[in-house]
């Protein structure tokens, strides 16, 4: 059975390593913070100028001066730091952030990603997504495998305006974990109960399947 | 040097139709509320505004937008604003969208006298259009230009009479770089103290960048998305 | 994440002959005394050192110089050091002189992922040699490259266990940018406090840039030119 | 009679305007701080990271963490700010400093300046001088009119390695105030008791002399 949003977030959380500095995008990526494994210490960066995002505040403690990049009220953990936007993106561009997790409309076999603009729809802007994908050492896309109409999001070549080229390293969907290799998409894990065949059918791009593909371990 | 002016109305003296402004803030966090409202009241027209976002319908930049005071917006993300969408679609407003980190760095460069620099963001995307592309260290980069403005309008937590500024939490965001990139920088602060009261080790914006400063009043500090754990 | 190491000796584990280092400080002000002395004791050789100055004969970088541990120095001003002069004249040492503001900005760019940028300093002088020249806004500029190093050795006033740093007075100078430009950044601090004790509004160097931190001991803080009014 | 160092500094101090941010180089320029006119408020910048230089400290209060760009112990006035070297030169390069005063070996008719290197002598480096002359809005050179051997420092074309090109706006020497105009050196004022003829003789470059040249008013 395909994973829900929390399942995707939980699987991505397994990618975290102790000491990582991580930037989580809006949507499913934000949920990753709820599943950080025991014994792993991760510092979350918010590109509007905070290193050390804490949980959402109690209502009485919500502070209009303290928000995340999604403009939600947050808290700052002990040991955090505030800084301006130039410093924040210096940090990102300079390769000091270990992992970026973000959503996407489309990911191509070569690691290209489209995530910000759909022709004909109101364009809100790319925000920090282009900076993040162009600079982070490691980029994981969190997304459903197909869109609402069943159209694959893992495709041969992006059809929508790009956010970045050749930058995605791994995709975690409701159906699978897929690595982006020089040869293209490579199936690494299946969601519990989802078959290789189902994943192949939901993947427009060519999917490399080598040997037995294990199920994700989400226990 | 004492840079204190009485209020926002006095602070914007000299601003005229067609000027280019930078406006600090991220969403509604850290925006210069008093100065925006003074621009609204003074009905200054045809403004080109450099700001990460465009406010919401009835607050922040949204107020100037509704009154059609803006000609052009240079921003990274302009959601959360229906009137913006309408003006854009009907061609009443020009919009340049710039990756957020590139926008921040272009402003920083403008204030620092760096006319151009290279970044990887936007390579291979439509942001690349018309820009010089160049490879460094095996990676493709775009040449981006420094940005300055006639006026930078910033909001700080504390300021002194010399114009030294300290921001609070994530209300810093674009304010610090913009302060340095305005030909005339107007700072409004929640707390205005005599010079000598701020610890010189903890100044975010040295007073040299600020030409006018005043104590803001009646801060609303609206929250865009109140998200709580209870 | 706890980044605390016991002392300078432990902090420099892994540093080896031929490495490139950045060394904070302006003259003898704000130099990482403990780490320099540990490099001296460990006798690491063939170091390329990026530092605004070169210390004095028997202190700071001058100690490493006397022991012939330095192969090359990249600096803006290297007066105040006779042994330096001798090694330079006899070809034992390579020296690259860079305008101070360009040096500071190259380091800042290195840490910020900006491979190249344009500045006016040095145009029409010998600093221009081999560099791309380009006109912006009617003024000539040189293209300068970002700088990084294998190790950045910095000194702060206060630091916490997460690596957040605060500098004091003019002892900040090159330390702040260098912290971001080292592949591995080693910070020594006068006061090491548990994380959560420093006000996050006043952090100069966010901990993300620092890989190792320790409490320095026996600071001499030598004064190069004691100049007094009495 | 030609001015002494303090006389040169005193004359330069007359160029200061209320509210100016000023960077004073090492040597004679530093002395300008002692002659800031009554009623004029000037903020001194030190390129190692201080805005608001105060007087030298009492011996008991000398602070090794608080020095000027000449590495001398100084104090910081109330209302000052400390910052790192990148910020300091951002301030300089970005045109936020109103006036730079520095010494020189040579100044040419076209505003070129040589001040950092003499072939055959140990080169100490340019420090911040190249950044300052390339960026400051207004540059005044403080120098003796001739060197120790009587050779003019105001010359047709610099012979020593340059610090910057076409950047000097005004020269204040022990003998005269000279403006650098598109037409070349223009004599503006004479030191008390020094004749136009003497100044002409001490100036290797062509000197434009129009009408009566007043004496400096140093009272």
PDB file of N, CA, C and O in Angstrom, chain A residues 38 206 216-217:
ATOM      1  N   UNK A  38      15.922   8.555  16.956  1.00  0.00           N
ATOM      2  CA  UNK A  38      16.551   8.613  18.286  1.00  0.00           C
ATOM      3  C   UNK A  38      18.073   8.605  18.130  1.00  0.00           C
ATOM      4  O   UNK A  38      18.609   7.869  17.312  1.00  0.00           O
ATOM      5  N   UNK A 206      12.649   5.706 -17.682  1.00  0.00           N
ATOM      6  CA  UNK A 206      13.135   4.325 -17.597  1.00  0.00           C
ATOM      7  C   UNK A 206      13.569   4.064 -16.167  1.00  0.00           C
ATOM      8  O   UNK A 206      14.166   4.925 -15.519  1.00  0.00           O
ATOM      9  N   UNK A 216      10.779  -0.998   2.109  1.00  0.00           N
ATOM     10  CA  UNK A 216      11.242  -0.040   3.126  1.00  0.00           C
ATOM     11  C   UNK A 216      10.984  -0.631   4.507  1.00  0.00           C
ATOM     12  O   UNK A 216       9.998  -1.326   4.714  1.00  0.00           O
ATOM     13  N   UNK A 217      11.877  -0.319   5.409  1.00  0.00           N
ATOM     14  CA  UNK A 217      11.674  -0.722   6.799  1.00  0.00           C
ATOM     15  C   UNK A 217      11.250   0.515   7.588  1.00  0.00           C
ATOM     16  O   UNK A 217      12.067   1.358   7.918  1.00  0.00           O
TER      17      UNK A 217
END
